[in-house]
mmCIF file of C-alpha atoms and ligand atoms in Angstrom:
data_model
loop_
_atom_site.group_PDB
_atom_site.id
_atom_site.type_symbol
_atom_site.label_atom_id
_atom_site.label_comp_id
_atom_site.label_asym_id
_atom_site.label_seq_id
_atom_site.Cartn_x
_atom_site.Cartn_y
_atom_site.Cartn_z
ATOM 1 C CA UNK B 1267 67.066 62.948 -9.324
ATOM 2 C CA UNK B 1268 65.021 63.215 -6.180
ATOM 3 C CA UNK B 1269 64.670 65.366 -3.645
ATOM 4 C CA UNK B 1270 63.822 64.177 0.517
ATOM 5 C CA UNK B 1271 61.300 67.202 0.731
ATOM 6 C CA UNK B 1272 58.332 64.490 0.188
ATOM 7 C CA UNK B 1273 59.656 62.793 3.177
ATOM 8 C CA UNK B 1274 59.468 65.489 5.796
ATOM 9 C CA UNK B 1275 57.082 65.290 8.430
ATOM 10 C CA UNK B 1276 54.138 67.684 8.747
ATOM 11 C CA UNK B 1277 54.882 68.873 12.777
ATOM 12 C CA UNK B 1278 52.872 70.859 14.889
ATOM 13 C CA UNK B 1279 54.818 73.363 16.009
ATOM 14 C CA UNK B 1280 54.864 74.114 19.926
ATOM 15 C CA UNK B 1281 57.790 75.148 21.151
ATOM 16 C CA UNK B 1282 58.887 78.783 21.712
ATOM 17 C CA UNK B 1283 59.404 79.814 18.278
ATOM 18 C CA UNK B 1284 59.193 78.786 15.348
ATOM 19 C CA UNK B 1285 55.450 78.682 15.834
ATOM 20 C CA UNK B 1286 52.794 77.181 13.248
ATOM 21 C CA UNK B 1287 52.637 79.359 9.698
ATOM 22 C CA UNK B 1288 49.227 79.893 9.275
ATOM 23 C CA UNK B 1289 47.980 78.660 5.530
ATOM 24 C CA UNK B 1290 47.421 82.065 3.954
ATOM 25 C CA UNK B 1291 50.780 82.898 4.845
ATOM 26 C CA UNK B 1292 52.666 80.140 3.126
ATOM 27 C CA UNK B 1293 50.849 81.044 0.098
ATOM 28 C CA UNK B 1294 51.550 84.560 0.037
ATOM 29 C CA UNK B 1295 54.731 83.112 0.083
ATOM 30 C CA UNK B 1296 54.860 81.161 -2.727
ATOM 31 C CA UNK B 1297 53.883 84.070 -5.063
ATOM 32 C CA UNK B 1298 56.023 85.198 -7.799
ATOM 33 C CA UNK B 1299 59.427 86.367 -6.724
ATOM 34 C CA UNK B 1300 59.714 90.279 -8.089
ATOM 35 C CA UNK B 1301 63.048 92.081 -8.149
ATOM 36 C CA UNK B 1302 63.929 94.321 -5.432
ATOM 37 C CA UNK B 1303 63.447 97.641 -6.989
ATOM 38 C CA UNK B 1304 59.980 96.635 -8.908
ATOM 39 C CA UNK B 1305 57.441 99.073 -7.988
ATOM 40 C CA UNK B 1306 55.335 96.306 -6.606
ATOM 41 C CA UNK B 1307 58.014 95.567 -4.488
ATOM 42 C CA UNK B 1308 58.420 98.943 -3.035
ATOM 43 C CA UNK B 1309 54.596 98.572 -2.871
ATOM 44 C CA UNK B 1310 54.873 95.651 -0.625
ATOM 45 C CA UNK B 1311 57.655 97.326 1.392
ATOM 46 C CA UNK B 1312 55.736 100.408 2.183
ATOM 47 C CA UNK B 1313 52.628 98.335 3.326
ATOM 48 C CA UNK B 1314 55.135 96.278 5.758
ATOM 49 C CA UNK B 1315 56.346 99.590 6.982
ATOM 50 C CA UNK B 1316 53.090 101.190 8.253
ATOM 51 C CA UNK B 1317 51.830 97.666 9.351
ATOM 52 C CA UNK B 1318 55.096 97.312 11.607
ATOM 53 C CA UNK B 1319 54.144 101.020 12.892
ATOM 54 C CA UNK B 1320 50.558 99.883 13.981
ATOM 55 C CA UNK B 1321 51.866 96.510 15.760
ATOM 56 C CA UNK B 1322 54.864 98.003 17.458
ATOM 57 C CA UNK B 1323 52.657 101.043 18.472
ATOM 58 C CA UNK B 1324 54.927 103.612 17.019
ATOM 59 C CA UNK B 1325 55.129 106.613 14.929
ATOM 60 C CA UNK B 1326 58.799 105.845 14.275
ATOM 61 C CA UNK B 1327 60.026 106.861 10.415
ATOM 62 C CA UNK B 1328 62.777 104.032 10.721
ATOM 63 C CA UNK B 1329 60.682 101.121 11.213
ATOM 64 C CA UNK B 1330 61.417 97.791 8.820
ATOM 65 C CA UNK B 1331 62.310 94.395 8.860
ATOM 66 C CA UNK B 1332 66.135 93.510 9.334
ATOM 67 C CA UNK B 1333 67.076 90.606 6.971
ATOM 68 C CA UNK B 1334 67.970 87.995 9.182
ATOM 69 C CA UNK B 1335 66.661 86.318 12.230
ATOM 70 C CA UNK B 1336 66.093 87.962 15.678
ATOM 71 C CA UNK B 1337 69.762 88.050 16.676
ATOM 72 C CA UNK B 1338 70.138 90.199 13.213
ATOM 73 C CA UNK B 1339 67.945 92.300 14.992
ATOM 74 C CA UNK B 1340 70.010 92.103 18.050
ATOM 75 C CA UNK B 1341 73.321 92.814 16.083
ATOM 76 C CA UNK B 1342 71.646 95.934 14.045
ATOM 77 C CA UNK B 1343 70.652 97.356 17.460
ATOM 78 C CA UNK B 1344 73.815 97.289 18.975
ATOM 79 C CA UNK B 1345 76.173 97.824 16.525
ATOM 80 C CA UNK B 1346 74.558 101.244 14.983
ATOM 81 C CA UNK B 1347 74.337 102.365 18.604
ATOM 82 C CA UNK B 1348 77.647 101.199 20.419
ATOM 83 C CA UNK B 1349 81.513 102.703 19.998
ATOM 84 C CA UNK B 1350 83.862 101.268 21.895
ATOM 85 C CA UNK B 1351 83.961 102.429 25.565
ATOM 86 C CA UNK B 1352 80.598 103.095 25.496
ATOM 87 C CA UNK B 1353 78.624 102.181 28.859
ATOM 88 C CA UNK B 1354 75.955 99.591 28.423
ATOM 89 C CA UNK B 1355 73.742 98.293 30.880
ATOM 90 C CA UNK B 1356 72.024 94.931 30.497
ATOM 91 C CA UNK B 1357 69.315 93.794 32.925
ATOM 92 C CA UNK B 1358 70.454 89.863 32.540
ATOM 93 C CA UNK B 1359 68.011 87.060 33.318
ATOM 94 C CA UNK B 1360 68.637 84.492 30.841
ATOM 95 C CA UNK B 1361 69.976 83.398 28.024
ATOM 96 C CA UNK B 1362 69.210 85.928 25.274
ATOM 97 C CA UNK B 1363 70.049 88.810 27.984
ATOM 98 C CA UNK B 1364 73.170 86.930 28.285
ATOM 99 C CA UNK B 1365 73.821 87.124 24.659
ATOM 100 C CA UNK B 1366 73.384 90.895 24.283
ATOM 101 C CA UNK B 1367 76.325 90.895 27.025
ATOM 102 C CA UNK B 1368 78.525 88.953 24.364
ATOM 103 C CA UNK B 1369 77.259 91.145 21.496
ATOM 104 C CA UNK B 1370 78.058 94.472 23.381
ATOM 105 C CA UNK B 1371 81.420 93.348 24.579
ATOM 106 C CA UNK B 1372 82.458 92.186 21.332
ATOM 107 C CA UNK B 1373 81.763 95.764 20.122
ATOM 108 C CA UNK B 1374 84.178 97.089 22.867
ATOM 109 C CA UNK B 1375 81.096 98.288 25.089
ATOM 110 C CA UNK B 1376 82.077 98.638 28.749
ATOM 111 C CA UNK B 1377 79.149 96.419 29.980
ATOM 112 C CA UNK B 1378 77.375 96.060 33.374
ATOM 113 C CA UNK B 1379 74.625 93.711 34.278
ATOM 114 C CA UNK B 1380 71.676 93.845 36.693
ATOM 115 C CA UNK B 1381 71.340 90.141 37.423
ATOM 116 C CA UNK B 1382 67.692 88.401 38.506
ATOM 117 C CA UNK B 1383 67.674 84.723 39.096
ATOM 118 C CA UNK B 1384 66.499 82.589 36.322
ATOM 119 C CA UNK B 1385 62.630 82.126 36.199
ATOM 120 C CA UNK B 1386 62.313 85.548 38.106
ATOM 121 C CA UNK B 1387 61.507 88.808 36.323
ATOM 122 C CA UNK B 1388 64.432 92.020 37.679
ATOM 123 C CA UNK B 1389 63.519 94.182 39.971
ATOM 124 C CA UNK B 1390 62.698 97.884 39.069
ATOM 125 C CA UNK B 1391 64.689 98.923 42.313
ATOM 126 C CA UNK B 1392 67.638 97.140 41.036
ATOM 127 C CA UNK B 1393 67.868 98.640 37.581
ATOM 128 C CA UNK B 1394 67.062 102.157 39.140
ATOM 129 C CA UNK B 1395 69.994 101.948 41.706
ATOM 130 C CA UNK B 1396 72.772 100.941 39.584
ATOM 131 C CA UNK B 1397 71.548 103.716 37.361
ATOM 132 C CA UNK B 1398 71.965 106.122 39.872
ATOM 133 C CA UNK B 1399 75.589 104.650 40.345
ATOM 134 C CA UNK B 1400 76.503 105.616 36.472
ATOM 135 C CA UNK B 1401 75.620 107.099 33.308
ATOM 136 C CA UNK B 1402 74.752 104.352 30.839
ATOM 137 C CA UNK B 1403 74.581 105.265 26.733
ATOM 138 C CA UNK B 1404 72.319 102.400 26.430
ATOM 139 C CA UNK B 1405 70.106 100.129 28.760
ATOM 140 C CA UNK B 1406 69.359 96.969 27.330
ATOM 141 C CA UNK B 1407 66.500 94.493 28.522
ATOM 142 C CA UNK B 1408 64.915 91.182 26.977
ATOM 143 C CA UNK B 1409 60.854 91.870 27.193
ATOM 144 C CA UNK B 1410 59.916 87.988 27.053
ATOM 145 C CA UNK B 1411 63.040 85.335 27.962
ATOM 146 C CA UNK B 1412 62.361 82.620 26.167
ATOM 147 C CA UNK B 1413 64.632 80.677 27.790
ATOM 148 C CA UNK B 1414 62.994 81.036 31.329
ATOM 149 C CA UNK B 1415 59.345 81.780 30.366
ATOM 150 C CA UNK B 1416 59.231 85.243 32.071
ATOM 151 C CA UNK B 1417 58.250 88.685 30.605
ATOM 152 C CA UNK B 1418 60.285 91.630 32.322
ATOM 153 C CA UNK B 1419 58.462 94.834 33.015
ATOM 154 C CA UNK B 1420 59.474 96.431 30.140
ATOM 155 C CA UNK B 1421 57.309 99.361 30.664
ATOM 156 C CA UNK B 1422 58.196 100.205 34.064
ATOM 157 C CA UNK B 1423 61.598 100.104 33.285
ATOM 158 C CA UNK B 1424 61.383 102.313 30.569
ATOM 159 C CA UNK B 1425 60.159 105.138 32.780
ATOM 160 C CA UNK B 1426 63.747 104.812 34.631
ATOM 161 C CA UNK B 1427 65.160 106.511 31.720
ATOM 162 C CA UNK B 1428 62.527 108.208 30.379
ATOM 163 C CA UNK B 1429 63.864 112.188 29.485
ATOM 164 C CA UNK B 1430 67.145 111.120 30.202
ATOM 165 C CA UNK B 1431 69.788 110.538 27.089
ATOM 166 C CA UNK B 1432 70.039 107.035 28.148
ATOM 167 C CA UNK B 1433 68.971 105.081 25.266
ATOM 168 C CA UNK B 1434 66.361 102.118 25.766
ATOM 169 C CA UNK B 1435 66.983 99.375 23.779
ATOM 170 C CA UNK B 1436 64.278 96.207 23.901
ATOM 171 C CA UNK B 1437 64.132 92.691 22.458
ATOM 172 C CA UNK B 1438 60.695 91.701 21.775
ATOM 173 C CA UNK B 1439 61.695 88.656 19.793
ATOM 174 C CA UNK B 1440 59.454 86.449 21.578
ATOM 175 C CA UNK B 1441 56.759 88.940 22.649
ATOM 176 C CA UNK B 1442 55.469 90.930 19.805
ATOM 177 C CA UNK B 1443 52.192 90.163 18.537
ATOM 178 C CA UNK B 1444 51.348 87.864 21.498
ATOM 179 C CA UNK B 1445 51.577 90.552 24.516
ATOM 180 C CA UNK B 1446 51.448 94.233 24.086
ATOM 181 C CA UNK B 1447 54.452 95.781 22.915
ATOM 182 C CA UNK B 1448 54.214 99.916 22.954
ATOM 183 C CA UNK B 1449 57.536 101.220 21.598
ATOM 184 C CA UNK B 1450 56.307 104.997 21.835
ATOM 185 C CA UNK B 1451 54.522 104.682 25.103
ATOM 186 C CA UNK B 1452 57.214 103.091 26.502
ATOM 187 C CA UNK B 1453 59.925 104.890 25.205
ATOM 188 C CA UNK B 1454 61.961 102.558 23.508
ATOM 189 C CA UNK B 1455 64.860 103.961 21.336
ATOM 190 C CA UNK B 1456 65.660 100.765 19.911
ATOM 191 C CA UNK B 1457 63.648 97.990 19.390
ATOM 192 C CA UNK B 1458 63.843 94.453 17.376
ATOM 193 C CA UNK B 1459 61.786 91.201 17.513
ATOM 194 C CA UNK B 1460 61.820 87.740 14.952
ATOM 195 C CA UNK B 1461 59.329 86.666 12.202
ATOM 196 C CA UNK B 1462 58.916 83.119 13.648
ATOM 197 C CA UNK B 1463 57.327 83.731 17.231
ATOM 198 C CA UNK B 1464 53.997 84.888 17.644
ATOM 199 C CA UNK B 1465 54.043 86.820 14.512
ATOM 200 C CA UNK B 1466 53.502 83.194 12.850
ATOM 201 C CA UNK B 1467 56.066 83.796 9.684
ATOM 202 C CA UNK B 1468 59.056 81.144 9.362
ATOM 203 C CA UNK B 1469 62.345 82.451 10.202
ATOM 204 C CA UNK B 1470 64.219 84.925 8.650
ATOM 205 C CA UNK B 1471 63.211 88.512 9.222
ATOM 206 C CA UNK B 1472 63.450 91.000 12.082
ATOM 207 C CA UNK B 1473 61.307 93.706 12.521
ATOM 208 C CA UNK B 1474 62.792 96.756 13.988
ATOM 209 C CA UNK B 1475 62.348 100.318 14.938
ATOM 210 C CA UNK B 1476 64.649 103.252 15.898
ATOM 211 C CA UNK B 1477 63.501 106.298 17.236
ATOM 212 C CA UNK B 1478 64.577 109.768 16.637
ATOM 213 C CA UNK B 1479 67.049 109.662 19.244
ATOM 214 C CA UNK B 1480 68.718 106.657 18.422
ATOM 215 C CA UNK B 1481 69.153 107.874 14.849
ATOM 216 C CA UNK B 1482 70.721 110.993 16.325
ATOM 217 C CA UNK B 1483 72.834 108.854 18.383
ATOM 218 C CA UNK B 1484 73.928 106.994 14.776
ATOM 219 C CA UNK B 1485 74.351 110.321 13.219
ATOM 220 C CA UNK B 1486 77.299 111.765 15.942
ATOM 221 C CA UNK B 1487 78.907 108.467 15.541
ATOM 222 C CA UNK B 1488 82.720 108.879 15.679
ATOM 223 C CA UNK B 1489 83.094 105.971 13.748
ATOM 224 C CA UNK B 1490 81.513 104.450 10.582
ATOM 225 C CA UNK B 1491 79.383 101.751 11.675
ATOM 226 C CA UNK B 1492 81.765 98.477 11.629
ATOM 227 C CA UNK B 1493 79.067 96.202 9.585
ATOM 228 C CA UNK B 1494 78.259 97.412 6.490
ATOM 229 C CA UNK B 1495 75.341 94.670 5.978
ATOM 230 C CA UNK B 1496 73.608 96.112 9.274
ATOM 231 C CA UNK B 1497 74.185 99.848 9.007
ATOM 232 C CA UNK B 1498 70.729 101.302 9.577
ATOM 233 C CA UNK B 1499 71.934 104.863 7.560
ATOM 234 C CA UNK B 1500 72.551 102.473 4.690
ATOM 235 C CA UNK B 1501 69.691 100.395 5.026
ATOM 236 C CA UNK B 1502 67.033 102.911 5.224
ATOM 237 C CA UNK B 1503 67.588 104.506 1.968
ATOM 238 C CA UNK B 1504 66.593 101.405 0.792
ATOM 239 C CA UNK B 1505 63.541 101.197 2.558
ATOM 240 C CA UNK B 1506 62.714 105.140 2.441
ATOM 241 C CA UNK B 1507 64.654 106.841 0.032
ATOM 242 C CA UNK B 1508 63.288 108.372 -2.948
ATOM 243 C CA UNK B 1509 64.137 107.060 -5.486
ATOM 244 C CA UNK B 1510 64.965 103.724 -3.533
ATOM 245 C CA UNK B 1511 68.615 102.584 -3.241
ATOM 246 C CA UNK B 1512 69.871 99.530 -3.608
ATOM 247 C CA UNK B 1513 71.478 98.043 -0.162
ATOM 248 C CA UNK B 1514 70.694 94.317 -0.730
ATOM 249 C CA UNK B 1515 68.646 92.270 -2.451
ATOM 250 C CA UNK B 1516 65.615 92.234 -0.712
ATOM 251 C CA UNK B 1517 64.324 88.914 0.573
ATOM 252 C CA UNK B 1518 60.825 89.744 -0.888
ATOM 253 C CA UNK B 1519 59.182 86.125 -0.493
ATOM 254 C CA UNK B 1520 59.685 86.647 3.169
ATOM 255 C CA UNK B 1521 58.181 89.836 3.107
ATOM 256 C CA UNK B 1522 55.103 88.279 1.317
ATOM 257 C CA UNK B 1523 54.463 86.054 4.244
ATOM 258 C CA UNK B 1524 55.182 88.999 7.112
ATOM 259 C CA UNK B 1525 52.916 91.151 5.298
ATOM 260 C CA UNK B 1526 50.288 88.881 5.477
ATOM 261 C CA UNK B 1527 51.049 87.611 8.879
ATOM 262 C CA UNK B 1528 50.631 91.235 10.192
ATOM 263 C CA UNK B 1529 47.567 91.728 8.073
ATOM 264 C CA UNK B 1530 46.048 88.334 9.770
ATOM 265 C CA UNK B 1531 47.506 90.103 13.305
ATOM 266 C CA UNK B 1532 45.446 93.312 12.608
ATOM 267 C CA UNK B 1533 42.273 92.159 11.283
ATOM 268 C CA UNK B 1534 42.169 90.361 14.074
ATOM 269 C CA UNK B 1535 42.703 92.968 16.290
ATOM 270 C CA UNK B 1536 45.574 93.449 18.600
ATOM 271 C CA UNK B 1537 43.806 93.388 21.864
ATOM 272 C CA UNK B 1538 41.731 89.903 20.643
ATOM 273 C CA UNK B 1539 45.420 88.145 19.821
ATOM 274 C CA UNK B 1540 46.541 89.094 23.068
ATOM 275 C CA UNK B 1541 43.684 88.621 25.258
ATOM 276 C CA UNK B 1542 43.833 84.860 22.545
ATOM 277 C CA UNK B 1543 47.088 83.986 23.576
ATOM 278 C CA UNK B 1544 46.760 84.528 27.658
ATOM 279 C CA UNK B 1545 43.370 82.102 27.702
ATOM 280 C CA UNK B 1546 45.161 79.624 25.336
ATOM 281 C CA UNK B 1547 48.017 79.943 27.699
ATOM 282 C CA UNK B 1548 45.701 79.152 30.842
ATOM 283 C CA UNK B 1549 44.017 76.235 28.562
ATOM 284 C CA UNK B 1550 47.349 74.805 28.712
ATOM 285 C CA UNK B 1551 48.445 75.502 32.293
ATOM 286 C CA UNK B 1552 44.911 73.967 33.490
ATOM 287 C CA UNK B 1553 45.433 70.993 31.366
ATOM 288 C CA UNK B 1554 49.161 70.134 32.504
ATOM 289 C CA UNK B 1555 48.077 71.190 36.092
ATOM 290 C CA UNK B 1556 45.715 68.250 35.976
ATOM 291 C CA UNK B 1557 48.416 65.901 34.599
ATOM 292 C CA UNK B 1558 50.844 66.706 37.571
ATOM 293 C CA UNK B 1559 53.006 69.374 36.082
ATOM 294 C CA UNK B 1560 53.698 72.693 37.542
ATOM 295 C CA UNK B 1561 54.526 75.790 36.099
ATOM 296 C CA UNK B 1562 58.458 76.793 36.612
ATOM 297 C CA UNK B 1563 57.605 80.856 37.018
ATOM 298 C CA UNK B 1564 55.405 82.005 39.838
ATOM 299 C CA UNK B 1565 55.501 85.359 39.271
ATOM 300 C CA UNK B 1566 55.780 87.630 35.631
ATOM 301 C CA UNK B 1567 54.971 83.891 33.586
ATOM 302 C CA UNK B 1568 54.897 84.681 29.724
ATOM 303 C CA UNK B 1569 51.524 83.305 28.431
ATOM 304 C CA UNK B 1570 53.594 82.917 25.133
ATOM 305 C CA UNK B 1571 56.578 81.018 26.795
ATOM 306 C CA UNK B 1572 55.621 78.375 29.251
ATOM 307 C CA UNK B 1573 57.988 76.029 30.936
ATOM 308 C CA UNK B 1574 56.735 73.490 32.841
ATOM 309 C CA UNK B 1575 58.623 71.090 35.674
ATOM 310 C CA UNK B 1576 57.367 67.811 35.032
ATOM 311 C CA UNK B 1577 55.672 65.547 37.334
ATOM 312 C CA UNK B 1578 57.643 62.789 39.618
ATOM 313 C CA UNK B 1579 58.697 59.957 36.951
ATOM 314 C CA UNK B 1580 58.173 61.950 33.867
ATOM 315 C CA UNK B 1581 61.539 62.289 32.087
ATOM 316 C CA UNK B 1582 61.462 65.786 30.123
ATOM 317 C CA UNK B 1583 63.374 64.442 27.220
ATOM 318 C CA UNK B 1584 61.729 60.957 27.130
ATOM 319 C CA UNK B 1585 58.595 63.099 26.598
ATOM 320 C CA UNK B 1586 59.994 65.445 23.980
ATOM 321 C CA UNK B 1587 61.195 62.475 22.471
ATOM 322 C CA UNK B 1588 57.607 60.296 22.407
ATOM 323 C CA UNK B 1589 55.989 63.910 21.169
ATOM 324 C CA UNK B 1590 58.335 63.888 17.874
ATOM 325 C CA UNK B 1591 58.029 60.443 17.471
ATOM 326 C CA UNK B 1592 54.821 59.080 17.782
ATOM 327 C CA UNK B 1593 52.629 62.591 17.605
ATOM 328 C CA UNK B 1594 54.520 64.689 15.253
ATOM 329 C CA UNK B 1595 54.798 67.500 17.856
ATOM 330 C CA UNK B 1596 57.577 69.624 18.659
ATOM 331 C CA UNK B 1597 58.090 71.156 22.300
ATOM 332 C CA UNK B 1598 61.295 72.334 23.551
ATOM 333 C CA UNK B 1599 63.878 71.346 26.314
ATOM 334 C CA UNK B 1600 64.992 73.424 28.788
ATOM 335 C CA UNK B 1601 68.494 75.722 28.354
ATOM 336 C CA UNK B 1602 71.835 76.109 30.435
ATOM 337 C CA UNK B 1603 70.869 74.997 33.966
ATOM 338 C CA UNK B 1604 67.241 73.800 32.786
ATOM 339 C CA UNK B 1605 68.518 71.079 30.472
ATOM 340 C CA UNK B 1606 66.791 68.179 30.833
ATOM 341 C CA UNK B 1607 64.506 69.654 33.562
ATOM 342 C CA UNK B 1608 61.507 71.401 32.208
ATOM 343 C CA UNK B 1609 59.746 71.058 28.785
ATOM 344 C CA UNK B 1610 59.332 74.325 27.074
ATOM 345 C CA UNK B 1611 55.870 74.950 25.262
ATOM 346 C CA UNK B 1612 55.281 78.191 22.770
ATOM 347 C CA UNK B 1613 51.679 79.591 22.946
ATOM 348 C CA UNK B 1614 52.633 81.331 19.891
ATOM 349 C CA UNK B 1615 50.726 83.058 16.829
ATOM 350 C CA UNK B 1616 49.142 80.192 15.397
ATOM 351 C CA UNK B 1617 50.057 77.673 17.952
ATOM 352 C CA UNK B 1618 47.758 79.722 20.076
ATOM 353 C CA UNK B 1619 44.524 78.278 18.967
ATOM 354 C CA UNK B 1620 42.015 75.711 21.378
ATOM 355 C CA UNK B 1621 42.807 72.829 18.194
ATOM 356 C CA UNK B 1622 46.511 73.319 18.776
ATOM 357 C CA UNK B 1623 46.581 73.212 22.728
ATOM 358 C CA UNK B 1624 44.083 70.380 22.899
ATOM 359 C CA UNK B 1625 46.139 68.303 20.094
ATOM 360 C CA UNK B 1626 49.330 68.795 22.200
ATOM 361 C CA UNK B 1627 47.609 67.705 25.729
ATOM 362 C CA UNK B 1628 46.163 64.914 24.345
ATOM 363 C CA UNK B 1629 49.576 63.691 23.090
ATOM 364 C CA UNK B 1630 51.279 64.537 26.473
ATOM 365 C CA UNK B 1631 48.474 62.294 28.277
ATOM 366 C CA UNK B 1632 49.284 59.095 25.762
ATOM 367 C CA UNK B 1633 52.915 59.748 26.407
ATOM 368 C CA UNK B 1634 53.002 59.448 30.122
ATOM 369 C CA UNK B 1635 50.517 56.928 30.702
HETATM 370 N N1 PLP W 2426 65.834 86.983 21.586
HETATM 371 C C1 PLP W 2426 65.149 86.030 22.215
HETATM 372 C C2 PLP W 2426 64.406 86.465 23.430
HETATM 373 C C3 PLP W 2426 64.784 85.148 21.418
HETATM 374 O O1 PLP W 2426 64.163 83.833 22.149
HETATM 375 C C4 PLP W 2426 65.650 84.524 20.286
HETATM 376 C C5 PLP W 2426 65.367 83.266 20.049
HETATM 377 O O2 PLP W 2426 64.717 82.205 20.681
HETATM 378 C C6 PLP W 2426 66.590 85.558 19.958
HETATM 379 C C7 PLP W 2426 66.730 86.901 20.598
HETATM 380 C C8 PLP W 2426 67.661 85.267 18.617
HETATM 381 O O3 PLP W 2426 66.545 84.928 17.430
HETATM 382 P P1 PLP W 2426 67.004 84.239 16.630
HETATM 383 O O4 PLP W 2426 66.836 82.492 17.197
HETATM 384 O O5 PLP W 2426 65.866 84.304 15.616
HETATM 385 O O6 PLP W 2426 67.853 84.885 15.886
#
């Protein structure tokens, strides 16, 4: 008997997720598995919640990772807050905000959108104008649009609903750990991220946080949350209850990895990590500009998600193929209308290091020369 595992390439992950995982995180994940109610497992879970509050800058009691990828965080946020007929406003300027529209619509919400062209951040005045026309239960925004490389002005948009009964829902799957997130100061009521982007953990967990207002809205639901697995009122009994109540079998080895990665991040310091992401973004932009590539986003470019238009004569897909086959480096292609036209490069977590950026630049130079 044999497996294929020994034949797998060691690939440098420079797409906007998943990102490279630090050796001490992989090591942590290989520690012996514990039972989901073992006192030591509870110890890890308690530590994780404290770390996540620090990284998300929140005092929210309900702050824990959902078992599942970033999309599970999205589903959890919407399914717990929406009842059929609820009015939801989605700021839509990319693939992932379109996914929000789909998820909210499937739950029976009446969804309106404020659109802005792909590659540009949404205009605050447009959101303000729509909010003036109608009362919404939820205003939903994607912080970092991984499909376009734009960081939306989440703090400023949040100001528009502060003090109102509209709940503010933010997706920072591609932001948390790479750029500043301030759940409490920005008035965010429902927040989720993903483990595999700037946190540099393999995919599989969606850190999430819910404000008191969000929990209050959940407690006032007329109907049960229509999804048992993602029902926050049940999951929280496992994360906070005394005694802890089994909900589902915890992916404990993922918790070990996230615990170590958050420790790496907090030890470096959040501000230092954000500065590193910015500096590595600049190193990449400078290096690729020298080779004739241009940044697709002109305003609001996210340091952690970079879209580049190749120079004339360079085919984006052929370049990606060369990078993967000859240099064992993964970068992503464009999504939707940008398919085949751009390269999407992540400067995320452990990928936001000079060695990774320089290795990628050297490989691109070789591929196009
Ligand atoms: N939201 C954003 C902004 C993302 O970038 C992604 C994934 O790339 C998701 C949601 C969905 O996350 P996942 O693919 O982990 O389910």
